[in-house]
Amino acid sequence: MSFISSIFSGIWSFLKRISKNKAGFLGFIGLVIYFFVTFIMPSFVEFDDEANLDEITGPIGSRIVLAVNVDDADRYHTLEDLAGKTVGVVTQTGGPTFIEPYEDTLTVEEFSWSSRREGPGIQAALVALANKEIDAMLIFSKSVTEFIDNQEDPELRQLFEDNIVISNPTLGPSHLLGTDTQGRDIASHIVHGGRLLILTAVLGGLISTAIALVLGSLAALFGGVLDNVLTAITNLILAIPRFPLLVVLAGLISFDNTLFLGVLIGLLGWPALMRAIRAQVLSLRERDFVEAAQSLGLSTGHIMMREILPNMISFVAINLIFSITFAMYEQIGLVVLGLAPISDYTWGVMLYFGRTRGTLFNADGASMALSPVLAIALFQVCLVLFARALEEVFDPRLRSAV
Amino acid sequence: MISETPDVIAATGQASMVDRLYDSVMNIYRNHTFRVTIQAIITVWAVITFTFFLIRLMPGNPIDVLVEQIMVAEGIPYQDAYDRVAASFDFDPDASAIDQYFDWFSDVLRLDLGTSITSPGTRVVDEIARFLPWTLFAVGTGLLVSFVLGIVLGMMMAYYRNSPLDHILSLFASFMTGIPNYIWGLLIVIVLGIQFNLFNVGALRGTYDVSTTPGFNLPFIKSAFEHAFLPIVTYVVSTLGGWMLNMKSSTMSVLNDDYVNVAEARGLKDSRIITAYVGRNAALPLFTQLTISIGFVLGSGVVIEEIFVYWGLGHYLFASITTRDYTSMQGVFVILVITVVFANLIADLTYGFLDPRVRVSGQK
Amino acid sequence: MNQKMNDDVVLRVDDLSIVYRTKRGNVQATTDISFDLKRGEAMALIGESGSGKTTVSLSLIRKLPKNALVTKGQVLYQREGNVRDVLKLSKRQLREFRWKDCAMVFQGSQNAFNPVLKIRKQFEDTARAHGWTDKEAVRQRALELLRLVRLDPERVYEAYPHELSGGMKQRTLLALGVLLNPQVVILDEPTTALDILTQRAIIDVLNDMQKKLNFSIIFISHDLSLAAEMADIVATVYAGEIVEIGPVNDIFYDPQHPYTHGLLTSVPKLDHEQDLLTSIKGAPPNLITPPSGCKFHPRCPYVTEKCSVDGPPLAGDKPEHLAACWHKDALLKAREELAQEVAQ
Ligand SMILES: Nc1ncnc2c1ncn2[C@@H]1O[C@H](COP(=O)(O)OP(=O)(O)OP(=O)(O)O)[C@@H](O)[C@H]1O
Ligand SMILES: [Mg+2]
């Protein structure tokens, strides 16, 4: 019982210390949220794998907006609900939008769209919809809301406002972050796409930190030839730019397992940290309490475990976080280039598809690329803020390796 | 050395000769310029050797893969296929592994990196010579700008520490360092390029406007800068935060140093104190970090150049990997490492030039 | 507050009080300090650690830490008949004043030189900052001064700071200190952290230079024998106040304040018996809540009720030798007894 309460009081005092640093506290809260979203939410949110819009073509990356009459707005959630109704369709390209399977169930009325966005297509469709000449309207752009808002004719505007509901951008329940090129819910991908990525990065970070810790302390404690050799090797590896090396390795061996990639990244990622840890151990060794232990004839192993390591815990922890950010950087970088496994649908893979499917360059499709971009960016920022706060809170004298 | 018997004395006499020799060798070694140059040479050697083993001796290495591919594709016997591959990689198929190694080594030193596999007849060196300058241009400019900017902003943060300015800049810096550089690149494309339509990302592909003639003329230089602008901005944004934070802490410790205090008591002008007394000393530790940064930024060019479709060395490396052009890949990698080592050497030597304490004695 | 100063007074400190604002309260670092410094005169400030010596000297060039506040007083410099209050100078005037009128060698200033600039550059910087741009003239002057401090001028002038030893740096700093012919040079423990021989050399150099260049010195030291050797005037500082001030011989042979006396007797002298070495009992007072009356009274062997109520004024029979104590007689008697004991 007292053990548990001491853990709680430990956590409490830690929170109190970290909350002094506002940015760090923000980072900490962010990480807690990330943990919740990526590790707990997947049990409640289903991964949306139903490519329900595969058969509908439209400009790449555009989001599909469903506009319906006010009266029966909540009846239409899926394409199936629209069976037998007349659906007006407007696309930017003006080309055919529905492909066979739907034509059996829906009556399609096409409204052509000029090359300019303000073309008569939307207007005509909206008027038809407001007058209840058609039951619903599909539009492959988010600009329909803007279009209604910017409507200058007061009469039309009134008509639209009274009669039209826009569920944007949707077929089915509304999507927080919109849908991807296949009409799948991006938010569900974000929820599911973090865990493996984070675990792999943590694995990589742990491996490089462990190697750095072992080699760094060995070099510092034993000195002499061992130190020289280890330092020389470290400097050598440090001279090779790591990312191109990974890229080349990816070209030679094809990485087909995300965790294996994490291990490899970990195996290559230790040199900078090793140098920092070596310096840290060297300076700790000079301190009084270590010298006292040495003069008592305690073994090197004992001194390392009992005297030096406890004094480096925060330093190692902080650098572990930085290692994790680096491992993540490299992993996602490889994925973005398409050189790492894309079978697991992570944020990196979302980014990869967002890029290869051209949504990057389409204003309406931005969410597909922007969502993972922000997920990754904010996660990394949270880690960095948190680590810097730890640095300040625990020991301002300790400087991180990077 | 304490000697007790006469013959030991004789021995120590000799030993001290050896010692003195050792001392003078060590003295030369401690010479900063000499030491960093030697280290650079050793590194280059090690990397060239490493690449040799990577390409030839690893299980599943490209040579075996290629030989097999050609055998299957063209139905020719192993020896013929092997000879073809050997010709591309430019090694003597009959020589022993050791001879091949020395051959490879001397080839690399003569900058002979073989010919491309996918487009036969193209020498890899020529391709690299085409792409490398652009990468150096973009990365070099980016690093220079961010280094200078980081020093200035970092000093401002230190001088106005705990002011709102400091807090805001610190937060910015954490964002800048925290977000990976390719994410910055994507953000720039998506948000500034597409959403706000500030520039036409599509038109900025490549390294310069083909309608201009390369050379020392204004339209060409302008278009080169335009095309490199986004990669440069990305390099700057992603590295700036690090410089700022480092410069801030470094400046704060220098501000506590006696000589700054004394300089004020000497009645020196603030501008002189800030530049030659505070700035110069505070920037010194950043030069050591520059060496790590150069490799990192050059390496990250592979993704950045892909994102902006900037045709530099990284783009070439990626292209050769996707087409499995192993000779090109090997060549780019070697050149990339040599470039990094060389850039580090320059940074190191500059450091020696800026800090007289390491110039001769090597002790810091 | 006598604005009229004799021609030979170069520095007058008038009722100077300084507090440091800290989290735990205001530290009353100096209280009502006043003294005159004459041309060519050397004055020593002696006192325990924390008594406020550095604070006084820093205020003379207005180089106090940011949390310090001058609550009262003036620091007047006289040059060619002009009297200026340093505390009222504009930023620009202050910059020009520093080093030209008053140079300071800081406490423990082993790192007084910018490590990345040659000594030559640092001399030139100093000269240029005060409008002296002729590098050759600066060089001639610097070499002459370096020779005066007994260094190899050519070598030192072209050296980087790290190529000089601690003592050499200190002497170079002395040379730099007098580069602009200041009227006053402040030396805050210039010899601590140096070995005895180097200390000696520096003191010799200093005496030598002062004779040749005729500047005034404010000399701060823990080492009373050095103070005795260097100074013409000695001021004893206790808890931020000058408790006794006078010519060096008067102070050393006829101390009128129990604290001065305590300081002197706590120095082991070769010709005295070891057991006579009486150090002052107790610890220096907390300056956030200083004792009432005479600040020394909690530690004073001659304390009476009056001491804890009223602070004694700085006064004396001779105008040049003043002490702030109610019980000078008691001290005199005790000293006589002590002398007898020694004699026996
Ligand atoms: N920056 C500061 N902030 C707060 N208090 C200070 C500061 N500097 C000095 N003090 C306090 O002011 C008093 C006088 O300090 P000062 O440095 O003048 O003493 P000192 O006589 O020079 O001592 P020492 O012989 O050790 O150099 C001390 O009590 C000290 O604690
Ligand atoms: Mg002092």
JSON list of N, CA and C in Angstrom, two decimals, chain B residues 180-224:
[
{"chain": "B", "resi": 180, "resn": "PRO", "atom": "N", "xyz": [10.64, 17.57, -37.81]},
{"chain": "B", "resi": 180, "resn": "PRO", "atom": "CA", "xyz": [11.62, 17.08, -38.79]},
{"chain": "B", "resi": 180, "resn": "PRO", "atom": "C", "xyz": [11.65, 17.95, -40.04]},
{"chain": "B", "resi": 181, "resn": "ASN", "atom": "N", "xyz": [12.81, 18.02, -40.68]},
{"chain": "B", "resi": 181, "resn": "ASN", "atom": "CA", "xyz": [12.94, 18.97, -41.79]},
{"chain": "B", "resi": 181, "resn": "ASN", "atom": "C", "xyz": [12.04, 18.63, -42.98]},
{"chain": "B", "resi": 182, "resn": "TYR", "atom": "N", "xyz": [11.83, 17.34, -43.25]},
{"chain": "B", "resi": 182, "resn": "TYR", "atom": "CA", "xyz": [10.96, 17.06, -44.39]},
{"chain": "B", "resi": 182, "resn": "TYR", "atom": "C", "xyz": [9.50, 17.40, -44.07]},
{"chain": "B", "resi": 183, "resn": "ILE", "atom": "N", "xyz": [9.16, 17.34, -42.76]},
{"chain": "B", "resi": 183, "resn": "ILE", "atom": "CA", "xyz": [7.82, 17.77, -42.38]},
{"chain": "B", "resi": 183, "resn": "ILE", "atom": "C", "xyz": [7.69, 19.27, -42.61]},
{"chain": "B", "resi": 184, "resn": "TRP", "atom": "N", "xyz": [8.77, 20.00, -42.29]},
{"chain": "B", "resi": 184, "resn": "TRP", "atom": "CA", "xyz": [8.77, 21.43, -42.60]},
{"chain": "B", "resi": 184, "resn": "TRP", "atom": "C", "xyz": [8.56, 21.63, -44.09]},
{"chain": "B", "resi": 185, "resn": "GLY", "atom": "N", "xyz": [9.28, 20.83, -44.88]},
{"chain": "B", "resi": 185, "resn": "GLY", "atom": "CA", "xyz": [9.16, 20.95, -46.32]},
{"chain": "B", "resi": 185, "resn": "GLY", "atom": "C", "xyz": [7.72, 20.74, -46.77]},
{"chain": "B", "resi": 186, "resn": "LEU", "atom": "N", "xyz": [7.11, 19.67, -46.25]},
{"chain": "B", "resi": 186, "resn": "LEU", "atom": "CA", "xyz": [5.72, 19.38, -46.63]},
{"chain": "B", "resi": 186, "resn": "LEU", "atom": "C", "xyz": [4.79, 20.49, -46.17]},
{"chain": "B", "resi": 187, "resn": "LEU", "atom": "N", "xyz": [5.04, 20.98, -44.96]},
{"chain": "B", "resi": 187, "resn": "LEU", "atom": "CA", "xyz": [4.19, 22.06, -44.46]},
{"chain": "B", "resi": 187, "resn": "LEU", "atom": "C", "xyz": [4.29, 23.28, -45.36]},
{"chain": "B", "resi": 188, "resn": "ILE", "atom": "N", "xyz": [5.50, 23.58, -45.78]},
{"chain": "B", "resi": 188, "resn": "ILE", "atom": "CA", "xyz": [5.68, 24.74, -46.65]},
{"chain": "B", "resi": 188, "resn": "ILE", "atom": "C", "xyz": [4.91, 24.54, -47.94]},
{"chain": "B", "resi": 189, "resn": "VAL", "atom": "N", "xyz": [5.03, 23.34, -48.51]},
{"chain": "B", "resi": 189, "resn": "VAL", "atom": "CA", "xyz": [4.32, 23.07, -49.76]},
{"chain": "B", "resi": 189, "resn": "VAL", "atom": "C", "xyz": [2.81, 23.17, -49.56]},
{"chain": "B", "resi": 190, "resn": "ILE", "atom": "N", "xyz": [2.32, 22.46, -48.53]},
{"chain": "B", "resi": 190, "resn": "ILE", "atom": "CA", "xyz": [0.86, 22.39, -48.36]},
{"chain": "B", "resi": 190, "resn": "ILE", "atom": "C", "xyz": [0.28, 23.73, -47.96]},
{"chain": "B", "resi": 191, "resn": "VAL", "atom": "N", "xyz": [0.87, 24.32, -46.92]},
{"chain": "B", "resi": 191, "resn": "VAL", "atom": "CA", "xyz": [0.24, 25.51, -46.36]},
{"chain": "B", "resi": 191, "resn": "VAL", "atom": "C", "xyz": [0.54, 26.75, -47.20]},
{"chain": "B", "resi": 192, "resn": "LEU", "atom": "N", "xyz": [1.83, 27.02, -47.40]},
{"chain": "B", "resi": 192, "resn": "LEU", "atom": "CA", "xyz": [2.15, 28.25, -48.11]},
{"chain": "B", "resi": 192, "resn": "LEU", "atom": "C", "xyz": [1.91, 28.12, -49.60]},
{"chain": "B", "resi": 193, "resn": "GLY", "atom": "N", "xyz": [2.30, 26.97, -50.14]},
{"chain": "B", "resi": 193, "resn": "GLY", "atom": "CA", "xyz": [2.21, 26.82, -51.59]},
{"chain": "B", "resi": 193, "resn": "GLY", "atom": "C", "xyz": [0.80, 26.58, -52.08]},
{"chain": "B", "resi": 194, "resn": "ILE", "atom": "N", "xyz": [0.09, 25.67, -51.43]},
{"chain": "B", "resi": 194, "resn": "ILE", "atom": "CA", "xyz": [-1.21, 25.27, -51.97]},
{"chain": "B", "resi": 194, "resn": "ILE", "atom": "C", "xyz": [-2.34, 26.07, -51.33]},
{"chain": "B", "resi": 195, "resn": "GLN", "atom": "N", "xyz": [-2.37, 26.07, -49.99]},
{"chain": "B", "resi": 195, "resn": "GLN", "atom": "CA", "xyz": [-3.50, 26.73, -49.34]},
{"chain": "B", "resi": 195, "resn": "GLN", "atom": "C", "xyz": [-3.48, 28.24, -49.56]},
{"chain": "B", "resi": 196, "resn": "PHE", "atom": "N", "xyz": [-2.33, 28.83, -49.34]},
{"chain": "B", "resi": 196, "resn": "PHE", "atom": "CA", "xyz": [-2.26, 30.29, -49.48]},
{"chain": "B", "resi": 196, "resn": "PHE", "atom": "C", "xyz": [-1.78, 30.72, -50.85]},
{"chain": "B", "resi": 197, "resn": "ASN", "atom": "N", "xyz": [-1.36, 29.72, -51.63]},
{"chain": "B", "resi": 197, "resn": "ASN", "atom": "CA", "xyz": [-0.99, 30.01, -53.00]},
{"chain": "B", "resi": 197, "resn": "ASN", "atom": "C", "xyz": [0.05, 31.12, -53.12]},
{"chain": "B", "resi": 198, "resn": "LEU", "atom": "N", "xyz": [1.05, 31.09, -52.24]},
{"chain": "B", "resi": 198, "resn": "LEU", "atom": "CA", "xyz": [2.05, 32.15, -52.25]},
{"chain": "B", "resi": 198, "resn": "LEU", "atom": "C", "xyz": [3.05, 31.96, -53.38]},
{"chain": "B", "resi": 199, "resn": "PHE", "atom": "N", "xyz": [3.24, 30.72, -53.78]},
{"chain": "B", "resi": 199, "resn": "PHE", "atom": "CA", "xyz": [4.15, 30.49, -54.91]},
{"chain": "B", "resi": 199, "resn": "PHE", "atom": "C", "xyz": [3.69, 29.23, -55.63]},
{"chain": "B", "resi": 200, "resn": "ASN", "atom": "N", "xyz": [4.19, 29.07, -56.81]},
{"chain": "B", "resi": 200, "resn": "ASN", "atom": "CA", "xyz": [3.78, 27.93, -57.61]},
{"chain": "B", "resi": 200, "resn": "ASN", "atom": "C", "xyz": [4.81, 26.82, -57.45]},
{"chain": "B", "resi": 201, "resn": "VAL", "atom": "N", "xyz": [4.44, 25.85, -56.62]},
{"chain": "B", "resi": 201, "resn": "VAL", "atom": "CA", "xyz": [5.39, 24.79, -56.32]},
{"chain": "B", "resi": 201, "resn": "VAL", "atom": "C", "xyz": [5.80, 24.05, -57.59]},
{"chain": "B", "resi": 202, "resn": "GLY", "atom": "N", "xyz": [4.84, 23.85, -58.47]},
{"chain": "B", "resi": 202, "resn": "GLY", "atom": "CA", "xyz": [5.14, 23.11, -59.68]},
{"chain": "B", "resi": 202, "resn": "GLY", "atom": "C", "xyz": [6.20, 23.78, -60.54]},
{"chain": "B", "resi": 203, "resn": "ALA", "atom": "N", "xyz": [6.13, 25.11, -60.61]},
{"chain": "B", "resi": 203, "resn": "ALA", "atom": "CA", "xyz": [7.06, 25.82, -61.48]},
{"chain": "B", "resi": 203, "resn": "ALA", "atom": "C", "xyz": [8.46, 25.86, -60.89]},
{"chain": "B", "resi": 204, "resn": "LEU", "atom": "N", "xyz": [8.58, 25.53, -59.60]},
{"chain": "B", "resi": 204, "resn": "LEU", "atom": "CA", "xyz": [9.89, 25.63, -58.96]},
{"chain": "B", "resi": 204, "resn": "LEU", "atom": "C", "xyz": [10.64, 24.31, -58.96]},
{"chain": "B", "resi": 205, "resn": "ARG", "atom": "N", "xyz": [10.15, 23.33, -59.72]},
{"chain": "B", "resi": 205, "resn": "ARG", "atom": "CA", "xyz": [10.88, 22.07, -59.80]},
{"chain": "B", "resi": 205, "resn": "ARG", "atom": "C", "xyz": [12.19, 22.28, -60.53]},
{"chain": "B", "resi": 206, "resn": "GLY", "atom": "N", "xyz": [13.11, 21.33, -60.31]},
{"chain": "B", "resi": 206, "resn": "GLY", "atom": "CA", "xyz": [14.40, 21.45, -60.95]},
{"chain": "B", "resi": 206, "resn": "GLY", "atom": "C", "xyz": [15.27, 22.46, -60.25]},
{"chain": "B", "resi": 207, "resn": "THR", "atom": "N", "xyz": [16.40, 22.77, -60.86]},
{"chain": "B", "resi": 207, "resn": "THR", "atom": "CA", "xyz": [17.34, 23.64, -60.18]},
{"chain": "B", "resi": 207, "resn": "THR", "atom": "C", "xyz": [17.41, 25.04, -60.79]},
{"chain": "B", "resi": 208, "resn": "TYR", "atom": "N", "xyz": [16.99, 25.16, -62.03]},
{"chain": "B", "resi": 208, "resn": "TYR", "atom": "CA", "xyz": [16.94, 26.51, -62.61]},
{"chain": "B", "resi": 208, "resn": "TYR", "atom": "C", "xyz": [16.00, 26.48, -63.80]},
{"chain": "B", "resi": 209, "resn": "ASP", "atom": "N", "xyz": [15.61, 27.67, -64.21]},
{"chain": "B", "resi": 209, "resn": "ASP", "atom": "CA", "xyz": [14.69, 27.79, -65.33]},
{"chain": "B", "resi": 209, "resn": "ASP", "atom": "C", "xyz": [15.44, 27.46, -66.62]},
{"chain": "B", "resi": 210, "resn": "VAL", "atom": "N", "xyz": [14.94, 26.45, -67.35]},
{"chain": "B", "resi": 210, "resn": "VAL", "atom": "CA", "xyz": [15.70, 26.00, -68.52]},
{"chain": "B", "resi": 210, "resn": "VAL", "atom": "C", "xyz": [15.76, 27.06, -69.61]},
{"chain": "B", "resi": 211, "resn": "SER", "atom": "N", "xyz": [14.90, 28.07, -69.51]},
{"chain": "B", "resi": 211, "resn": "SER", "atom": "CA", "xyz": [14.95, 29.09, -70.55]},
{"chain": "B", "resi": 211, "resn": "SER", "atom": "C", "xyz": [16.14, 30.03, -70.36]},
{"chain": "B", "resi": 212, "resn": "THR", "atom": "N", "xyz": [16.76, 29.95, -69.17]},
{"chain": "B", "resi": 212, "resn": "THR", "atom": "CA", "xyz": [17.95, 30.78, -68.95]},
{"chain": "B", "resi": 212, "resn": "THR", "atom": "C", "xyz": [19.19, 29.99, -69.34]},
{"chain": "B", "resi": 213, "resn": "THR", "atom": "N", "xyz": [20.26, 30.71, -69.63]},
{"chain": "B", "resi": 213, "resn": "THR", "atom": "CA", "xyz": [21.50, 30.01, -69.96]},
{"chain": "B", "resi": 213, "resn": "THR", "atom": "C", "xyz": [22.40, 30.02, -68.74]},
{"chain": "B", "resi": 214, "resn": "PRO", "atom": "N", "xyz": [22.82, 28.82, -68.32]},
{"chain": "B", "resi": 214, "resn": "PRO", "atom": "CA", "xyz": [23.70, 28.75, -67.15]},
{"chain": "B", "resi": 214, "resn": "PRO", "atom": "C", "xyz": [24.94, 29.59, -67.39]},
{"chain": "B", "resi": 215, "resn": "GLY", "atom": "N", "xyz": [25.38, 30.24, -66.38]},
{"chain": "B", "resi": 215, "resn": "GLY", "atom": "CA", "xyz": [26.57, 31.09, -66.49]},
{"chain": "B", "resi": 215, "resn": "GLY", "atom": "C", "xyz": [26.39, 32.25, -65.54]},
{"chain": "B", "resi": 216, "resn": "PHE", "atom": "N", "xyz": [27.30, 33.19, -65.64]},
{"chain": "B", "resi": 216, "resn": "PHE", "atom": "CA", "xyz": [27.24, 34.30, -64.70]},
{"chain": "B", "resi": 216, "resn": "PHE", "atom": "C", "xyz": [26.37, 35.40, -65.29]},
{"chain": "B", "resi": 217, "resn": "ASN", "atom": "N", "xyz": [25.07, 35.17, -65.30]},
{"chain": "B", "resi": 217, "resn": "ASN", "atom": "CA", "xyz": [24.17, 36.23, -65.75]},
{"chain": "B", "resi": 217, "resn": "ASN", "atom": "C", "xyz": [22.98, 36.31, -64.81]},
{"chain": "B", "resi": 218, "resn": "LEU", "atom": "N", "xyz": [22.40, 37.46, -64.75]},
{"chain": "B", "resi": 218, "resn": "LEU", "atom": "CA", "xyz": [21.39, 37.73, -63.73]},
{"chain": "B", "resi": 218, "resn": "LEU", "atom": "C", "xyz": [20.17, 36.80, -63.80]},
{"chain": "B", "resi": 219, "resn": "PRO", "atom": "N", "xyz": [19.57, 36.62, -64.98]},
{"chain": "B", "resi": 219, "resn": "PRO", "atom": "CA", "xyz": [18.38, 35.75, -65.02]},
{"chain": "B", "resi": 219, "resn": "PRO", "atom": "C", "xyz": [18.68, 34.35, -64.49]},
{"chain": "B", "resi": 220, "resn": "PHE", "atom": "N", "xyz": [19.82, 33.82, -64.87]},
{"chain": "B", "resi": 220, "resn": "PHE", "atom": "CA", "xyz": [20.16, 32.47, -64.42]},
{"chain": "B", "resi": 220, "resn": "PHE", "atom": "C", "xyz": [20.33, 32.42, -62.90]},
{"chain": "B", "resi": 221, "resn": "ILE", "atom": "N", "xyz": [21.10, 33.36, -62.38]},
{"chain": "B", "resi": 221, "resn": "ILE", "atom": "CA", "xyz": [21.35, 33.38, -60.94]},
{"chain": "B", "resi": 221, "resn": "ILE", "atom": "C", "xyz": [20.04, 33.56, -60.18]},
{"chain": "B", "resi": 222, "resn": "LYS", "atom": "N", "xyz": [19.21, 34.44, -60.73]},
{"chain": "B", "resi": 222, "resn": "LYS", "atom": "CA", "xyz": [17.93, 34.68, -60.08]},
{"chain": "B", "resi": 222, "resn": "LYS", "atom": "C", "xyz": [17.09, 33.40, -60.08]},
{"chain": "B", "resi": 223, "resn": "SER", "atom": "N", "xyz": [17.05, 32.73, -61.21]},
{"chain": "B", "resi": 223, "resn": "SER", "atom": "CA", "xyz": [16.22, 31.53, -61.25]},
{"chain": "B", "resi": 223, "resn": "SER", "atom": "C", "xyz": [16.83, 30.42, -60.39]},
{"chain": "B", "resi": 224, "resn": "ALA", "atom": "N", "xyz": [18.16, 30.38, -60.31]},
{"chain": "B", "resi": 224, "resn": "ALA", "atom": "CA", "xyz": [18.79, 29.38, -59.44]},
{"chain": "B", "resi": 224, "resn": "ALA", "atom": "C", "xyz": [18.38, 29.62, -58.00]}
]
